[in-house]
Coordinates of C-alpha atoms in Angstrom, one line a residue:
X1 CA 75.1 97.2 99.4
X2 CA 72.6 95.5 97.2
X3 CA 69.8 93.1 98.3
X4 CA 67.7 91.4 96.6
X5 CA 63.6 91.2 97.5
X6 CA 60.9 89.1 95.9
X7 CA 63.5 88.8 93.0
X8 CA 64.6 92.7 92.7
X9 CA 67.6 94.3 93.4
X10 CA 67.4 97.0 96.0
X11 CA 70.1 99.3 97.4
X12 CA 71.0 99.3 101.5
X13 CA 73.2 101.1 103.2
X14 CA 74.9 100.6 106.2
X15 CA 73.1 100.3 109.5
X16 CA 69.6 99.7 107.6
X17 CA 67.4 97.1 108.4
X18 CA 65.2 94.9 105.7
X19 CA 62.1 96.7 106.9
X20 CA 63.7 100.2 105.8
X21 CA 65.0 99.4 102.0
X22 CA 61.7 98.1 101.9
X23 CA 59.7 100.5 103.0
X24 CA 61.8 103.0 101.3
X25 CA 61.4 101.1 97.8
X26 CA 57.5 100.7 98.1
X27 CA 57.9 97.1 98.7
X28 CA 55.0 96.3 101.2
X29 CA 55.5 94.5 104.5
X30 CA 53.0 95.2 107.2
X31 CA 53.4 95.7 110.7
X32 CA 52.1 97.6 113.5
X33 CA 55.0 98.5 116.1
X34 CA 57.3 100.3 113.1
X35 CA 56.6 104.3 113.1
X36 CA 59.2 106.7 112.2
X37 CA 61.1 107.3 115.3
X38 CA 60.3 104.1 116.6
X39 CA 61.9 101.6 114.8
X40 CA 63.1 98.4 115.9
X41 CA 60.6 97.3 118.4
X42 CA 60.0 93.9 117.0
X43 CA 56.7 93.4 118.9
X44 CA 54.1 92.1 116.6
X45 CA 56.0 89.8 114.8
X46 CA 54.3 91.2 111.7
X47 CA 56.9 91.7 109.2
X48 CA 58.5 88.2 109.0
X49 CA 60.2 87.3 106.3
X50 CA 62.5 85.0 104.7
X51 CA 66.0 85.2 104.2
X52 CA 68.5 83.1 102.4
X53 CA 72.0 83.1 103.8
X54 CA 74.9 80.6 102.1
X55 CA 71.9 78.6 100.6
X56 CA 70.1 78.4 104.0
X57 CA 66.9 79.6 104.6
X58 CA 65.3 80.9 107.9
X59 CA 62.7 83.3 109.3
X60 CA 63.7 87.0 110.5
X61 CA 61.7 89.8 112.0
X62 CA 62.7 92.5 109.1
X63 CA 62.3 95.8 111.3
X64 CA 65.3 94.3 113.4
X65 CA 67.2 92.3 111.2
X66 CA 70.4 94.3 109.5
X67 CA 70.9 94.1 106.0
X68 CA 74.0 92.5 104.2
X69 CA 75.5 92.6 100.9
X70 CA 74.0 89.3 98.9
X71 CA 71.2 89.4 100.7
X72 CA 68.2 87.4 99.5
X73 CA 64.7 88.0 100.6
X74 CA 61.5 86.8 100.3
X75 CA 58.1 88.3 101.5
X76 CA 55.6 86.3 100.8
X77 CA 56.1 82.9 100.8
X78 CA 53.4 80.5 101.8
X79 CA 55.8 79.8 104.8
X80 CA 55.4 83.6 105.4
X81 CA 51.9 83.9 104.4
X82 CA 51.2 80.8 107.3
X83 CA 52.8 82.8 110.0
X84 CA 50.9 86.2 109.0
X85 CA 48.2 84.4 109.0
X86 CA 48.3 82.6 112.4
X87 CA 49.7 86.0 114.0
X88 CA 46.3 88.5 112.8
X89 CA 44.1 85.2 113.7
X90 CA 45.3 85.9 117.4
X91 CA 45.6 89.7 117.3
X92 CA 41.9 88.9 115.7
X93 CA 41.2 86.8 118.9
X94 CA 41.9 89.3 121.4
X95 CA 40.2 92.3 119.5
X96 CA 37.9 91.2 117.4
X97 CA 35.8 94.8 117.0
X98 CA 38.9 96.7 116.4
X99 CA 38.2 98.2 113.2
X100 CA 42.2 98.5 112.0
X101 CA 42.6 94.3 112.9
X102 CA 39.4 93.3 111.2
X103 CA 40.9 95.3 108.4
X104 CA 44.1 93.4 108.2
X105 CA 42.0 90.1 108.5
X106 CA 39.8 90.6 105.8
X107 CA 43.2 91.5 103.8
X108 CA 44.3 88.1 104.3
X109 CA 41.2 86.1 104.7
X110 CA 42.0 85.3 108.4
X111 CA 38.6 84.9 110.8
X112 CA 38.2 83.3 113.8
X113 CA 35.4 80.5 114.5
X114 CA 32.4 81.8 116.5
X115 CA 33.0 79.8 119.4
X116 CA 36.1 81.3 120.0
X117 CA 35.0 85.1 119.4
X118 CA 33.8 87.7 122.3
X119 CA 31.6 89.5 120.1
X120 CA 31.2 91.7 123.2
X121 CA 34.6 92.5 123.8
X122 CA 35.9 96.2 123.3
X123 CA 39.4 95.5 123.6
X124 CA 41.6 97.3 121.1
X125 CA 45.0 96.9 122.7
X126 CA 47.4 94.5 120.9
X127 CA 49.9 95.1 123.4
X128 CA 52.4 96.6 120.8
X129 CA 54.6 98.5 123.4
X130 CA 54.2 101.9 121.0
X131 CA 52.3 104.2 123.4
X132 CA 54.9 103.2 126.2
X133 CA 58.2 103.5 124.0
X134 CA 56.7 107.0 123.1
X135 CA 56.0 108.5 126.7
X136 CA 59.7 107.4 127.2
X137 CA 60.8 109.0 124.2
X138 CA 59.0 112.2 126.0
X139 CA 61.0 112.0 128.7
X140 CA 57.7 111.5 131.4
X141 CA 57.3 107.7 131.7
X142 CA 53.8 108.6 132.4
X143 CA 52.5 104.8 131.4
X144 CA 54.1 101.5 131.2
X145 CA 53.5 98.0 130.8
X146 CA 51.6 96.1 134.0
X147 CA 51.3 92.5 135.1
X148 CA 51.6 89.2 133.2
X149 CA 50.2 86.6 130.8
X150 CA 46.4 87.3 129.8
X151 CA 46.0 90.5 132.5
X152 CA 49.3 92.1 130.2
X153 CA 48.2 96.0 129.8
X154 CA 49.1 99.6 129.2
X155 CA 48.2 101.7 132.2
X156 CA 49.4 104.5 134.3
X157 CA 50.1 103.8 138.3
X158 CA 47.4 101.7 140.2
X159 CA 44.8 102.7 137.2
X160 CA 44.9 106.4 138.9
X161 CA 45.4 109.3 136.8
X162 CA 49.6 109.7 136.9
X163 CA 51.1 112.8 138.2
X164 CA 53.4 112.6 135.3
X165 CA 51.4 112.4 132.6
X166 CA 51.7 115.8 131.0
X167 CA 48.6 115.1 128.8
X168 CA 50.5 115.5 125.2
X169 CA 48.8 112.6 123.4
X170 CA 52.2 111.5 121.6
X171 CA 50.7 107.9 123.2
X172 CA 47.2 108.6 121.4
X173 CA 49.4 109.6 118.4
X174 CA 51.4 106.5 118.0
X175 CA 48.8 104.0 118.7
X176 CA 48.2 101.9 115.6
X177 CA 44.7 100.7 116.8
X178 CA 43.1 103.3 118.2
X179 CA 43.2 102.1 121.8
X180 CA 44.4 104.8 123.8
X181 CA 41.3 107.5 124.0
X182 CA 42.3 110.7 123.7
X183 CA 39.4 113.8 124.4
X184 CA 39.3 116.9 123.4
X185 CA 36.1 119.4 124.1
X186 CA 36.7 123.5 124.5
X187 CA 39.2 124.1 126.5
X188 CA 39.5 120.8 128.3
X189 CA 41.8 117.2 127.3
X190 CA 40.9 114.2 129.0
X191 CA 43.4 111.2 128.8
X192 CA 44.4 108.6 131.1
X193 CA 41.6 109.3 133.5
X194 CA 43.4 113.1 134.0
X195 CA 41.9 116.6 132.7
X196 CA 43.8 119.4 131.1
X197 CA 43.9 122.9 130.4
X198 CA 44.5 123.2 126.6
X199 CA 46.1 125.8 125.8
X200 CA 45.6 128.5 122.5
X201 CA 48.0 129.2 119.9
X202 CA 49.1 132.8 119.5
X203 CA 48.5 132.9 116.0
X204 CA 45.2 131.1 115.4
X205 CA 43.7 130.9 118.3
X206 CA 42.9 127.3 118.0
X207 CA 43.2 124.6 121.3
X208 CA 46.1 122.8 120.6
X209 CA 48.0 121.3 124.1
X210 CA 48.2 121.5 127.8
X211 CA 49.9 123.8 129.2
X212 CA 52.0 120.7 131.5
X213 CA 53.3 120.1 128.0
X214 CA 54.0 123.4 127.3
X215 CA 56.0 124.3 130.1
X216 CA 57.7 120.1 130.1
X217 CA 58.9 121.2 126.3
X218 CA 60.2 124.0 126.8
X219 CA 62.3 123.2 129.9
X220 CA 63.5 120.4 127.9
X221 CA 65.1 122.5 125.4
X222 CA 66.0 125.6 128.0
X223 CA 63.5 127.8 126.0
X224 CA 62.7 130.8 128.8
X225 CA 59.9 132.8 126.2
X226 CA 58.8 130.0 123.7
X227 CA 56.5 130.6 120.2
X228 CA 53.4 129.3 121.3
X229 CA 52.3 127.9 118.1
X230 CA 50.1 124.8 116.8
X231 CA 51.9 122.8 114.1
X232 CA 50.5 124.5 111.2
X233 CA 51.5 128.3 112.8
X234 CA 54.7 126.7 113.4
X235 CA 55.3 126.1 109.7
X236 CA 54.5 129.2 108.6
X237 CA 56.1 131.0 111.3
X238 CA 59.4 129.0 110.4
X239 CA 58.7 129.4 106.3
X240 CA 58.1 133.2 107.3
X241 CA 61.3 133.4 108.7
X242 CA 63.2 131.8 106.0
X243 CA 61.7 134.1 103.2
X244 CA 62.6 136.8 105.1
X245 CA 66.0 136.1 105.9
X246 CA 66.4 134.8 102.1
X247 CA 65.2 138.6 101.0
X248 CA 67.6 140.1 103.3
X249 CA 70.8 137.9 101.7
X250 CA 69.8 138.9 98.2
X251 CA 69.2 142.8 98.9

């Protein structure tokens, strides 16, 4: 399928959205709920664009809206720029010392009159539903989503640490501002108001998870005697084992 963007011609395939030709094809749309693995969230309301059907025009969310042949699309529009605009001037609002959003606001020239600033505030949640969609993904449904309207936040049970949480940071990981603190010191993790045990790889020797998600992992994929190995020993361990069986094919 082609598409065309900003007055280019791009290939799609089936089952794409906007946001992945574009992304694929270096053509820049921001947003902040969109991560590999994670797509289609549609939270921030970010990447809108505009789309030009049978000579109509109207405005789409591009991480969630499919691609068809003839498609024309247009990213920065002053309609598009307006709503950009308006959307990091409340994101701006709610964190105004988030280092990431005052980035994005000085991209576009956005800032937010005094009298409506809490210069105080240290909030650097937007809200973005990553963290949660990510503990799911992990199978604990440690955190989630709590109350309504301006008191809307991320947070295990009652504020308490939660017994599921297996301390894995894959919320920390995803976050795209930062919010979710995430502490690591020796042999100790600290997250959601819980301390772990961090366990050592085998290899290195270097801290690099709890052992909760250690043993959680491995049940998940029916491993009895897993490689304990960081991500880097993993690599090698796995390029290791490729070289080796490639020598052994071409003895």
């Amino acid at each position: 399928m082609n598409i065309k963007i900003d007055g280019q011609y791009y290939e799609g395939f089936p089952g794409e959205t906007l946001l992945d030709v574009a992304k694929r094809n270096n053509v820049d749309i921001p947003n902040l709920c969109h991560k590999t693995g994670f797509e289609g969230q549609g939270r921030c309301r970010l990447c809108m664009v505009e789309v030009v059907e049978d000579k109509r025009s109207k405005v789409v969310s591009s991480c969630v809206f499919p691609i068809k042949n003839g498609l024309e699309v247009v990213t920065g529009s002053d309609r598009i720029k307006k709503i950009r605009k308006d959307i990091i001037l409340l994101l701006l609002m709610k964190t105004p010392n988030n280092d990431y959003i005052k980035c994005l606001a000085e991209q576009y020239g956005v800032t937010v009159p005094e009298r409506f600033t809490d210069a105080k505030s240290s909030e650097d949640c937007i809200l973005c539903g990553l963290c949660v969609k990510a503990c799911e993904k992990m199978g604990t449904s440690a955190i989630s989503l709590v109350n309504r309207g301006t008191t809307k936040k991320v947070s295990t049970p009652y504020d308490d640490f939660s017994m599921d949480c297996i301390g894995c940071g894959a919320c920390a990981e995803v976050c795209p501002t930062g919010s979710i603190k995430m502490k690591n010191g020796g042999e100790t993790r600290t997250i959601w108001n819980k301390d772990f045990n961090l366990v050592r790889c085998e290899r290195c020797g270097k801290p690099y998870t709890t052992k909760q998600a250690l043993e959680f992992i491995s049940k998940k994929l029916e491993e009895k005697d897993p490689e304990n190995l960081c991500e880097n020993c993993r690599k090698k361990s796995i390029s290791e084992k490729f070289k080796e069986s490639y020598e052994n094919y071409n003895r």
